[in-house]
Amino acid sequence: MKLAMKSLLLALAIACWATQAFAQCSEVVYKEPKEERAALPVDSVEGNALFSLFDGAGDSGRASDMCIALFTEEGRFVAKTTTNPKGEFSFSGVLPPIGRYRLIASSKAFKDLNVLIELKQTPDTDPEKRNRILLHMRLKSLRSPTYATLLSVKEYQDRERR
């Protein structure tokens, strides 16, 4: 019974993304964060969006077709993209100057995520030193907050192989 309920919730979440993702992306606007956290130090603006259908630690899957927008720290729009079927995103073709930015992930199904990032020097080619942003999205109905963490490119590649 519990497994059937989890499967139903997952199917509903996926259906919601599929029908609303592209319209949602054109509507993303800058919002002041509800609480300030330290900036995540990144060498490129790329990563992966994960989601959870339940409160607590852990992720249930990858968030595809999610809108990711990049703003200056002051709120000026820079670029937007959507996550691919593997939940990956990048701002290829957009190389913002070194500095601090707001990355906002938005979806009708999940709580918005507004994270401060600090873009450092040009990306290192060594996957041990480069990092990716992991967005941990939570359904709007859950108590658990959305949040972001960092994962090295090498750790990400190893994780993908499993």
Short mmCIF file of N, CA and C in Angstrom, two decimals:
data_model
loop_
_atom_site.label_atom_id
_atom_site.label_comp_id
_atom_site.label_asym_id
_atom_site.label_seq_id
_atom_site.Cartn_x
_atom_site.Cartn_y
_atom_site.Cartn_z
N MET A 1 0.82 -1.19 0.00
CA MET A 1 0.00 0.00 0.00
C MET A 1 0.87 1.26 0.00
N LYS A 2 1.91 1.26 0.86
CA LYS A 2 2.79 2.41 0.94
C LYS A 2 3.53 2.64 -0.38
N LEU A 3 3.98 1.55 -1.01
CA LEU A 3 4.68 1.62 -2.29
C LEU A 3 3.75 2.15 -3.37
N ALA A 4 2.51 1.72 -3.37
CA ALA A 4 1.53 2.19 -4.35
C ALA A 4 1.29 3.69 -4.19
N MET A 5 1.23 4.17 -2.96
CA MET A 5 1.03 5.59 -2.70
C MET A 5 2.23 6.40 -3.18
N LYS A 6 3.45 5.90 -2.92
CA LYS A 6 4.66 6.58 -3.39
C LYS A 6 4.67 6.65 -4.91
N SER A 7 4.30 5.57 -5.57
CA SER A 7 4.27 5.53 -7.04
C SER A 7 3.25 6.52 -7.59
N LEU A 8 2.10 6.61 -6.94
CA LEU A 8 1.07 7.54 -7.37
C LEU A 8 1.54 8.99 -7.22
N LEU A 9 2.17 9.30 -6.09
CA LEU A 9 2.69 10.66 -5.88
C LEU A 9 3.76 11.00 -6.91
N LEU A 10 4.62 10.07 -7.21
CA LEU A 10 5.66 10.28 -8.20
C LEU A 10 5.04 10.55 -9.57
N ALA A 11 4.06 9.76 -9.95
CA ALA A 11 3.38 9.94 -11.25
C ALA A 11 2.71 11.30 -11.33
N LEU A 12 2.08 11.74 -10.25
CA LEU A 12 1.44 13.06 -10.22
C LEU A 12 2.46 14.18 -10.35
N ALA A 13 3.58 14.06 -9.67
CA ALA A 13 4.63 15.08 -9.75
C ALA A 13 5.18 15.18 -11.16
N ILE A 14 5.43 14.04 -11.80
CA ILE A 14 5.96 14.03 -13.16
C ILE A 14 4.96 14.63 -14.14
N ALA A 15 3.70 14.31 -13.98
CA ALA A 15 2.66 14.87 -14.85
C ALA A 15 2.59 16.39 -14.70
N CYS A 16 2.73 16.85 -13.49
CA CYS A 16 2.70 18.29 -13.22
C CYS A 16 3.84 18.99 -13.94
N TRP A 17 5.05 18.43 -13.87
CA TRP A 17 6.20 19.04 -14.55
C TRP A 17 5.97 19.08 -16.05
N ALA A 18 5.54 17.97 -16.60
CA ALA A 18 5.42 17.85 -18.05
C ALA A 18 4.45 18.87 -18.63
N THR A 19 3.39 19.19 -17.92
CA THR A 19 2.39 20.10 -18.47
C THR A 19 2.66 21.56 -18.17
N GLN A 20 3.48 21.87 -17.16
CA GLN A 20 3.62 23.26 -16.75
C GLN A 20 5.04 23.82 -16.82
N ALA A 21 6.02 23.02 -17.10
CA ALA A 21 7.41 23.46 -16.99
C ALA A 21 7.76 24.63 -17.90
N PHE A 22 7.40 24.52 -19.18
CA PHE A 22 7.83 25.55 -20.11
C PHE A 22 7.12 26.88 -19.88
N ALA A 23 5.84 26.87 -19.55
CA ALA A 23 5.14 28.11 -19.24
C ALA A 23 5.72 28.74 -17.98
N GLN A 24 6.06 27.93 -17.01
CA GLN A 24 6.62 28.41 -15.74
C GLN A 24 7.93 29.15 -15.96
N CYS A 25 8.76 28.67 -16.85
CA CYS A 25 10.08 29.25 -17.03
C CYS A 25 10.01 30.70 -17.49
N SER A 26 9.04 31.04 -18.29
CA SER A 26 8.93 32.42 -18.76
C SER A 26 8.42 33.35 -17.65
N GLU A 27 7.92 32.79 -16.56
CA GLU A 27 7.34 33.60 -15.49
C GLU A 27 8.27 33.81 -14.29
N VAL A 28 9.48 33.27 -14.30
CA VAL A 28 10.37 33.38 -13.15
C VAL A 28 10.78 34.84 -12.95
N VAL A 29 10.61 35.33 -11.74
CA VAL A 29 11.02 36.68 -11.41
C VAL A 29 11.95 36.64 -10.19
N TYR A 30 12.75 37.66 -10.06
CA TYR A 30 13.67 37.74 -8.93
C TYR A 30 12.88 37.97 -7.65
N LYS A 31 13.26 37.24 -6.61
CA LYS A 31 12.65 37.40 -5.29
C LYS A 31 13.76 37.46 -4.26
N GLU A 32 13.61 38.33 -3.28
CA GLU A 32 14.57 38.36 -2.18
C GLU A 32 14.48 37.03 -1.44
N PRO A 33 15.61 36.51 -0.98
CA PRO A 33 15.57 35.23 -0.25
C PRO A 33 14.89 35.39 1.11
N LYS A 34 14.25 34.32 1.57
CA LYS A 34 13.58 34.35 2.86
C LYS A 34 14.59 34.34 4.00
N GLU A 35 15.69 33.62 3.80
CA GLU A 35 16.77 33.63 4.78
C GLU A 35 18.08 33.58 4.02
N GLU A 36 19.05 34.28 4.54
CA GLU A 36 20.34 34.36 3.87
C GLU A 36 21.28 33.26 4.36
N ARG A 37 21.93 32.63 3.42
CA ARG A 37 22.95 31.62 3.72
C ARG A 37 24.23 32.02 3.03
N ALA A 38 25.32 31.42 3.43
CA ALA A 38 26.61 31.72 2.80
C ALA A 38 26.56 31.37 1.32
N ALA A 39 27.29 32.12 0.52
CA ALA A 39 27.35 31.87 -0.92
C ALA A 39 28.07 30.56 -1.20
N LEU A 40 27.56 29.80 -2.16
CA LEU A 40 28.24 28.57 -2.59
C LEU A 40 29.33 28.96 -3.59
N PRO A 41 30.59 28.59 -3.32
CA PRO A 41 31.67 28.94 -4.25
C PRO A 41 31.68 27.98 -5.44
N VAL A 42 31.45 28.49 -6.64
CA VAL A 42 31.40 27.65 -7.84
C VAL A 42 32.35 28.19 -8.90
N ASP A 43 32.83 27.30 -9.77
CA ASP A 43 33.68 27.75 -10.86
C ASP A 43 32.94 27.73 -12.20
N SER A 44 31.69 27.24 -12.19
CA SER A 44 30.81 27.32 -13.35
C SER A 44 29.38 27.14 -12.83
N VAL A 45 28.44 27.61 -13.63
CA VAL A 45 27.04 27.52 -13.20
C VAL A 45 26.41 26.33 -13.92
N GLU A 46 26.58 25.15 -13.27
CA GLU A 46 26.04 23.91 -13.81
C GLU A 46 25.70 23.01 -12.64
N GLY A 47 24.79 22.09 -12.88
CA GLY A 47 24.45 21.19 -11.79
C GLY A 47 23.34 20.23 -12.13
N ASN A 48 22.65 19.82 -11.08
CA ASN A 48 21.62 18.80 -11.20
C ASN A 48 20.51 19.11 -10.21
N ALA A 49 19.27 18.98 -10.63
CA ALA A 49 18.12 19.19 -9.75
C ALA A 49 17.53 17.84 -9.37
N LEU A 50 17.44 17.61 -8.07
CA LEU A 50 16.87 16.39 -7.52
C LEU A 50 15.61 16.75 -6.77
N PHE A 51 14.73 15.78 -6.55
CA PHE A 51 13.51 16.07 -5.80
C PHE A 51 13.24 14.97 -4.79
N SER A 52 12.44 15.31 -3.80
CA SER A 52 11.98 14.33 -2.83
C SER A 52 10.48 14.51 -2.66
N LEU A 53 9.80 13.41 -2.56
CA LEU A 53 8.35 13.43 -2.34
C LEU A 53 8.00 13.30 -0.87
N PHE A 54 9.02 13.19 -0.02
CA PHE A 54 8.79 12.95 1.41
C PHE A 54 9.67 13.85 2.25
N ASP A 55 9.22 14.15 3.46
CA ASP A 55 10.02 14.93 4.39
C ASP A 55 11.25 14.15 4.80
N GLY A 56 12.30 14.88 5.15
CA GLY A 56 13.51 14.24 5.63
C GLY A 56 14.61 14.23 4.60
N ALA A 57 15.70 13.57 4.97
CA ALA A 57 16.86 13.50 4.09
C ALA A 57 16.62 12.54 2.93
N GLY A 58 17.38 12.73 1.89
CA GLY A 58 17.30 11.83 0.74
C GLY A 58 16.50 12.42 -0.40
N ASP A 59 16.79 11.94 -1.59
CA ASP A 59 16.12 12.39 -2.80
C ASP A 59 15.45 11.21 -3.48
N SER A 60 14.31 11.47 -4.12
CA SER A 60 13.53 10.42 -4.77
C SER A 60 13.85 10.27 -6.25
N GLY A 61 14.33 11.34 -6.88
CA GLY A 61 14.59 11.28 -8.31
C GLY A 61 15.14 12.57 -8.85
N ARG A 62 15.15 12.68 -10.17
CA ARG A 62 15.71 13.85 -10.87
C ARG A 62 14.58 14.73 -11.37
N ALA A 63 14.74 16.02 -11.21
CA ALA A 63 13.71 16.98 -11.61
C ALA A 63 13.99 17.47 -13.03
N SER A 64 13.26 16.93 -13.99
CA SER A 64 13.44 17.36 -15.38
C SER A 64 12.48 18.50 -15.70
N ASP A 65 12.83 19.26 -16.73
CA ASP A 65 12.02 20.39 -17.21
C ASP A 65 11.75 21.43 -16.14
N MET A 66 12.65 21.59 -15.21
CA MET A 66 12.52 22.60 -14.16
C MET A 66 13.21 23.88 -14.62
N CYS A 67 12.63 25.00 -14.33
CA CYS A 67 13.19 26.28 -14.74
C CYS A 67 14.26 26.74 -13.75
N ILE A 68 15.41 27.11 -14.29
CA ILE A 68 16.52 27.63 -13.51
C ILE A 68 16.88 28.99 -14.09
N ALA A 69 16.82 30.03 -13.26
CA ALA A 69 17.13 31.38 -13.72
C ALA A 69 18.31 31.93 -12.93
N LEU A 70 19.10 32.74 -13.59
CA LEU A 70 20.28 33.34 -12.99
C LEU A 70 20.10 34.85 -12.99
N PHE A 71 20.31 35.47 -11.83
CA PHE A 71 20.19 36.91 -11.65
C PHE A 71 21.46 37.44 -10.99
N THR A 72 21.74 38.73 -11.19
CA THR A 72 22.83 39.33 -10.42
C THR A 72 22.38 39.38 -8.97
N GLU A 73 23.31 39.62 -8.08
CA GLU A 73 22.96 39.69 -6.65
C GLU A 73 21.95 40.80 -6.39
N GLU A 74 21.97 41.83 -7.22
CA GLU A 74 21.03 42.95 -7.07
C GLU A 74 19.67 42.69 -7.70
N GLY A 75 19.53 41.59 -8.45
CA GLY A 75 18.24 41.23 -9.02
C GLY A 75 18.08 41.44 -10.51
N ARG A 76 19.14 41.78 -11.24
CA ARG A 76 19.05 41.96 -12.69
C ARG A 76 19.14 40.60 -13.38
N PHE A 77 18.21 40.32 -14.29
CA PHE A 77 18.16 39.05 -15.01
C PHE A 77 19.42 38.85 -15.85
N VAL A 78 19.98 37.62 -15.83
CA VAL A 78 21.16 37.28 -16.64
C VAL A 78 20.79 36.24 -17.70
N ALA A 79 20.19 35.12 -17.28
CA ALA A 79 19.86 34.04 -18.22
C ALA A 79 18.91 33.05 -17.55
N LYS A 80 18.31 32.18 -18.38
CA LYS A 80 17.48 31.10 -17.84
C LYS A 80 17.68 29.86 -18.69
N THR A 81 17.38 28.71 -18.08
CA THR A 81 17.49 27.43 -18.76
C THR A 81 16.51 26.47 -18.09
N THR A 82 16.39 25.28 -18.64
CA THR A 82 15.58 24.23 -18.00
C THR A 82 16.44 22.99 -17.83
N THR A 83 16.07 22.17 -16.87
CA THR A 83 16.81 20.93 -16.65
C THR A 83 16.42 19.91 -17.73
N ASN A 84 17.38 19.07 -18.08
CA ASN A 84 17.13 18.03 -19.08
C ASN A 84 16.49 16.81 -18.41
N PRO A 85 16.23 15.72 -19.15
CA PRO A 85 15.60 14.53 -18.55
C PRO A 85 16.39 13.92 -17.38
N LYS A 86 17.70 14.17 -17.31
CA LYS A 86 18.50 13.67 -16.19
C LYS A 86 18.55 14.67 -15.04
N GLY A 87 17.82 15.78 -15.17
CA GLY A 87 17.82 16.80 -14.13
C GLY A 87 19.02 17.74 -14.19
N GLU A 88 19.82 17.64 -15.25
CA GLU A 88 21.03 18.46 -15.37
C GLU A 88 20.69 19.83 -15.96
N PHE A 89 21.47 20.81 -15.54
CA PHE A 89 21.33 22.14 -16.12
C PHE A 89 22.70 22.79 -16.25
N SER A 90 22.81 23.70 -17.20
CA SER A 90 24.01 24.51 -17.34
C SER A 90 23.62 25.75 -18.13
N PHE A 91 24.43 26.75 -17.98
CA PHE A 91 24.22 27.98 -18.72
C PHE A 91 25.30 28.06 -19.80
N SER A 92 25.31 27.05 -20.68
CA SER A 92 26.29 27.03 -21.75
C SER A 92 26.02 28.21 -22.69
N GLY A 93 27.07 28.79 -23.18
CA GLY A 93 26.92 29.95 -24.05
C GLY A 93 26.81 31.24 -23.28
N VAL A 94 26.65 31.15 -21.95
CA VAL A 94 26.57 32.34 -21.10
C VAL A 94 27.73 32.25 -20.13
N LEU A 95 28.65 33.17 -20.22
CA LEU A 95 29.77 33.17 -19.29
C LEU A 95 29.73 34.48 -18.52
N PRO A 96 28.98 34.49 -17.41
CA PRO A 96 28.91 35.72 -16.63
C PRO A 96 30.26 36.02 -15.99
N PRO A 97 30.54 37.29 -15.77
CA PRO A 97 31.81 37.63 -15.13
C PRO A 97 31.88 37.09 -13.70
N ILE A 98 33.10 36.98 -13.20
CA ILE A 98 33.30 36.56 -11.82
C ILE A 98 32.49 37.47 -10.91
N GLY A 99 31.83 36.88 -9.92
CA GLY A 99 31.03 37.68 -8.99
C GLY A 99 29.97 36.84 -8.31
N ARG A 100 29.07 37.53 -7.63
CA ARG A 100 28.00 36.86 -6.88
C ARG A 100 26.68 36.96 -7.66
N TYR A 101 25.95 35.83 -7.67
CA TYR A 101 24.70 35.73 -8.41
C TYR A 101 23.65 35.01 -7.58
N ARG A 102 22.41 35.17 -7.97
CA ARG A 102 21.29 34.43 -7.39
C ARG A 102 20.84 33.41 -8.41
N LEU A 103 20.79 32.16 -8.00
CA LEU A 103 20.27 31.09 -8.82
C LEU A 103 18.90 30.76 -8.26
N ILE A 104 17.87 30.88 -9.08
CA ILE A 104 16.50 30.63 -8.62
C ILE A 104 15.93 29.47 -9.42
N ALA A 105 15.53 28.42 -8.70
CA ALA A 105 14.88 27.26 -9.30
C ALA A 105 13.40 27.36 -8.99
N SER A 106 12.57 27.19 -10.01
CA SER A 106 11.14 27.39 -9.83
C SER A 106 10.34 26.31 -10.54
N SER A 107 9.24 25.94 -9.90
CA SER A 107 8.35 24.92 -10.44
C SER A 107 7.00 25.07 -9.76
N LYS A 108 5.95 24.69 -10.44
CA LYS A 108 4.61 24.72 -9.81
C LYS A 108 4.50 23.68 -8.71
N ALA A 109 5.21 22.57 -8.83
CA ALA A 109 5.08 21.46 -7.87
C ALA A 109 5.96 21.63 -6.63
N PHE A 110 7.11 22.32 -6.78
CA PHE A 110 8.07 22.39 -5.68
C PHE A 110 8.20 23.79 -5.11
N LYS A 111 8.71 23.83 -3.89
CA LYS A 111 9.03 25.11 -3.27
C LYS A 111 10.16 25.74 -4.09
N ASP A 112 10.10 27.06 -4.28
CA ASP A 112 11.17 27.75 -4.99
C ASP A 112 12.46 27.67 -4.19
N LEU A 113 13.56 27.72 -4.89
CA LEU A 113 14.87 27.72 -4.26
C LEU A 113 15.62 28.95 -4.75
N ASN A 114 16.11 29.74 -3.83
CA ASN A 114 16.86 30.95 -4.13
C ASN A 114 18.19 30.83 -3.42
N VAL A 115 19.26 30.61 -4.18
CA VAL A 115 20.57 30.36 -3.57
C VAL A 115 21.59 31.37 -4.11
N LEU A 116 22.40 31.89 -3.20
CA LEU A 116 23.47 32.80 -3.56
C LEU A 116 24.69 31.97 -3.96
N ILE A 117 25.24 32.26 -5.14
CA ILE A 117 26.44 31.57 -5.58
C ILE A 117 27.52 32.62 -5.83
N GLU A 118 28.76 32.21 -5.66
CA GLU A 118 29.88 33.10 -5.97
C GLU A 118 30.71 32.43 -7.05
N LEU A 119 30.64 33.01 -8.25
CA LEU A 119 31.36 32.47 -9.40
C LEU A 119 32.82 32.90 -9.29
N LYS A 120 33.69 31.89 -9.24
CA LYS A 120 35.13 32.13 -9.11
C LYS A 120 35.77 32.16 -10.48
N GLN A 121 37.05 31.88 -10.54
CA GLN A 121 37.82 31.92 -11.78
C GLN A 121 37.31 30.93 -12.82
N THR A 122 37.91 30.95 -13.98
CA THR A 122 37.57 30.05 -15.07
C THR A 122 37.62 28.60 -14.59
N PRO A 123 36.68 27.76 -15.02
CA PRO A 123 36.64 26.37 -14.55
C PRO A 123 37.95 25.63 -14.75
N ASP A 124 38.33 24.89 -13.74
CA ASP A 124 39.51 24.04 -13.79
C ASP A 124 39.14 22.80 -14.62
N THR A 125 40.08 22.29 -15.38
CA THR A 125 39.79 21.10 -16.18
C THR A 125 39.88 19.82 -15.36
N ASP A 126 40.44 19.87 -14.18
CA ASP A 126 40.57 18.70 -13.31
C ASP A 126 39.24 18.42 -12.62
N PRO A 127 38.58 17.26 -12.93
CA PRO A 127 37.27 16.97 -12.34
C PRO A 127 37.31 16.81 -10.82
N GLU A 128 38.50 16.61 -10.26
CA GLU A 128 38.62 16.52 -8.80
C GLU A 128 38.41 17.89 -8.15
N LYS A 129 38.71 18.95 -8.91
CA LYS A 129 38.66 20.31 -8.35
C LYS A 129 37.40 21.07 -8.74
N ARG A 130 36.78 20.70 -9.85
CA ARG A 130 35.56 21.39 -10.29
C ARG A 130 34.37 20.89 -9.50
N ASN A 131 33.32 21.69 -9.45
CA ASN A 131 32.13 21.27 -8.72
C ASN A 131 30.86 21.54 -9.50
N ARG A 132 29.80 20.88 -9.05
CA ARG A 132 28.45 21.05 -9.61
C ARG A 132 27.52 21.42 -8.47
N ILE A 133 26.49 22.16 -8.79
CA ILE A 133 25.50 22.55 -7.81
C ILE A 133 24.40 21.50 -7.80
N LEU A 134 24.07 20.97 -6.64
CA LEU A 134 22.94 20.04 -6.51
C LEU A 134 21.80 20.78 -5.86
N LEU A 135 20.67 20.84 -6.55
CA LEU A 135 19.47 21.47 -6.02
C LEU A 135 18.57 20.37 -5.47
N HIS A 136 18.24 20.45 -4.20
CA HIS A 136 17.40 19.45 -3.54
C HIS A 136 16.01 20.07 -3.37
N MET A 137 15.10 19.74 -4.28
CA MET A 137 13.77 20.33 -4.31
C MET A 137 12.78 19.51 -3.47
N ARG A 138 11.84 20.20 -2.85
CA ARG A 138 10.82 19.55 -2.02
C ARG A 138 9.43 20.01 -2.47
N LEU A 139 8.47 19.09 -2.43
CA LEU A 139 7.09 19.43 -2.76
C LEU A 139 6.61 20.57 -1.87
N LYS A 140 5.75 21.40 -2.40
CA LYS A 140 5.22 22.53 -1.62
C LYS A 140 4.48 22.08 -0.38
N SER A 141 3.93 20.89 -0.39
CA SER A 141 3.16 20.38 0.74
C SER A 141 4.03 19.85 1.89
N LEU A 142 5.33 19.71 1.67
CA LEU A 142 6.21 19.15 2.70
C LEU A 142 6.74 20.23 3.64
N ARG A 143 7.16 19.81 4.83
CA ARG A 143 7.76 20.73 5.80
C ARG A 143 9.24 20.97 5.48
N SER A 144 9.90 19.99 4.92
CA SER A 144 11.34 20.10 4.63
C SER A 144 11.59 21.21 3.61
N PRO A 145 12.65 21.99 3.84
CA PRO A 145 12.96 23.07 2.89
C PRO A 145 13.75 22.58 1.69
N THR A 146 13.72 23.35 0.62
CA THR A 146 14.62 23.13 -0.50
C THR A 146 15.99 23.65 -0.09
N TYR A 147 17.05 23.11 -0.69
CA TYR A 147 18.38 23.59 -0.36
C TYR A 147 19.34 23.19 -1.47
N ALA A 148 20.54 23.73 -1.44
CA ALA A 148 21.54 23.42 -2.45
C ALA A 148 22.83 22.98 -1.77
N THR A 149 23.54 22.06 -2.42
CA THR A 149 24.84 21.60 -1.95
C THR A 149 25.78 21.55 -3.15
N LEU A 150 27.04 21.28 -2.89
CA LEU A 150 28.03 21.14 -3.96
C LEU A 150 28.53 19.70 -4.02
N LEU A 151 28.87 19.26 -5.21
CA LEU A 151 29.40 17.93 -5.44
C LEU A 151 30.49 18.08 -6.50
N SER A 152 31.63 17.45 -6.31
CA SER A 152 32.69 17.57 -7.32
C SER A 152 32.23 16.88 -8.61
N VAL A 153 32.77 17.33 -9.72
CA VAL A 153 32.44 16.72 -11.01
C VAL A 153 32.80 15.24 -10.99
N LYS A 154 33.93 14.89 -10.38
CA LYS A 154 34.34 13.49 -10.29
C LYS A 154 33.33 12.68 -9.47
N GLU A 155 32.90 13.21 -8.32
CA GLU A 155 31.90 12.51 -7.50
C GLU A 155 30.60 12.34 -8.28
N TYR A 156 30.24 13.37 -9.04
CA TYR A 156 29.02 13.30 -9.85
C TYR A 156 29.15 12.21 -10.91
N GLN A 157 30.29 12.15 -11.60
CA GLN A 157 30.51 11.13 -12.63
C GLN A 157 30.49 9.73 -12.02
N ASP A 158 31.12 9.56 -10.86
CA ASP A 158 31.11 8.27 -10.18
C ASP A 158 29.69 7.86 -9.80
N ARG A 159 28.91 8.82 -9.33
CA ARG A 159 27.53 8.58 -8.93
C ARG A 159 26.69 8.15 -10.13
N GLU A 160 26.94 8.78 -11.28
CA GLU A 160 26.20 8.46 -12.50
C GLU A 160 26.49 7.04 -13.01
N ARG A 161 27.69 6.57 -12.77
CA ARG A 161 28.08 5.22 -13.23
C ARG A 161 27.39 4.13 -12.44
N ARG A 162 26.99 4.42 -11.20
CA ARG A 162 26.36 3.40 -10.35
C ARG A 162 24.94 3.14 -10.76
#
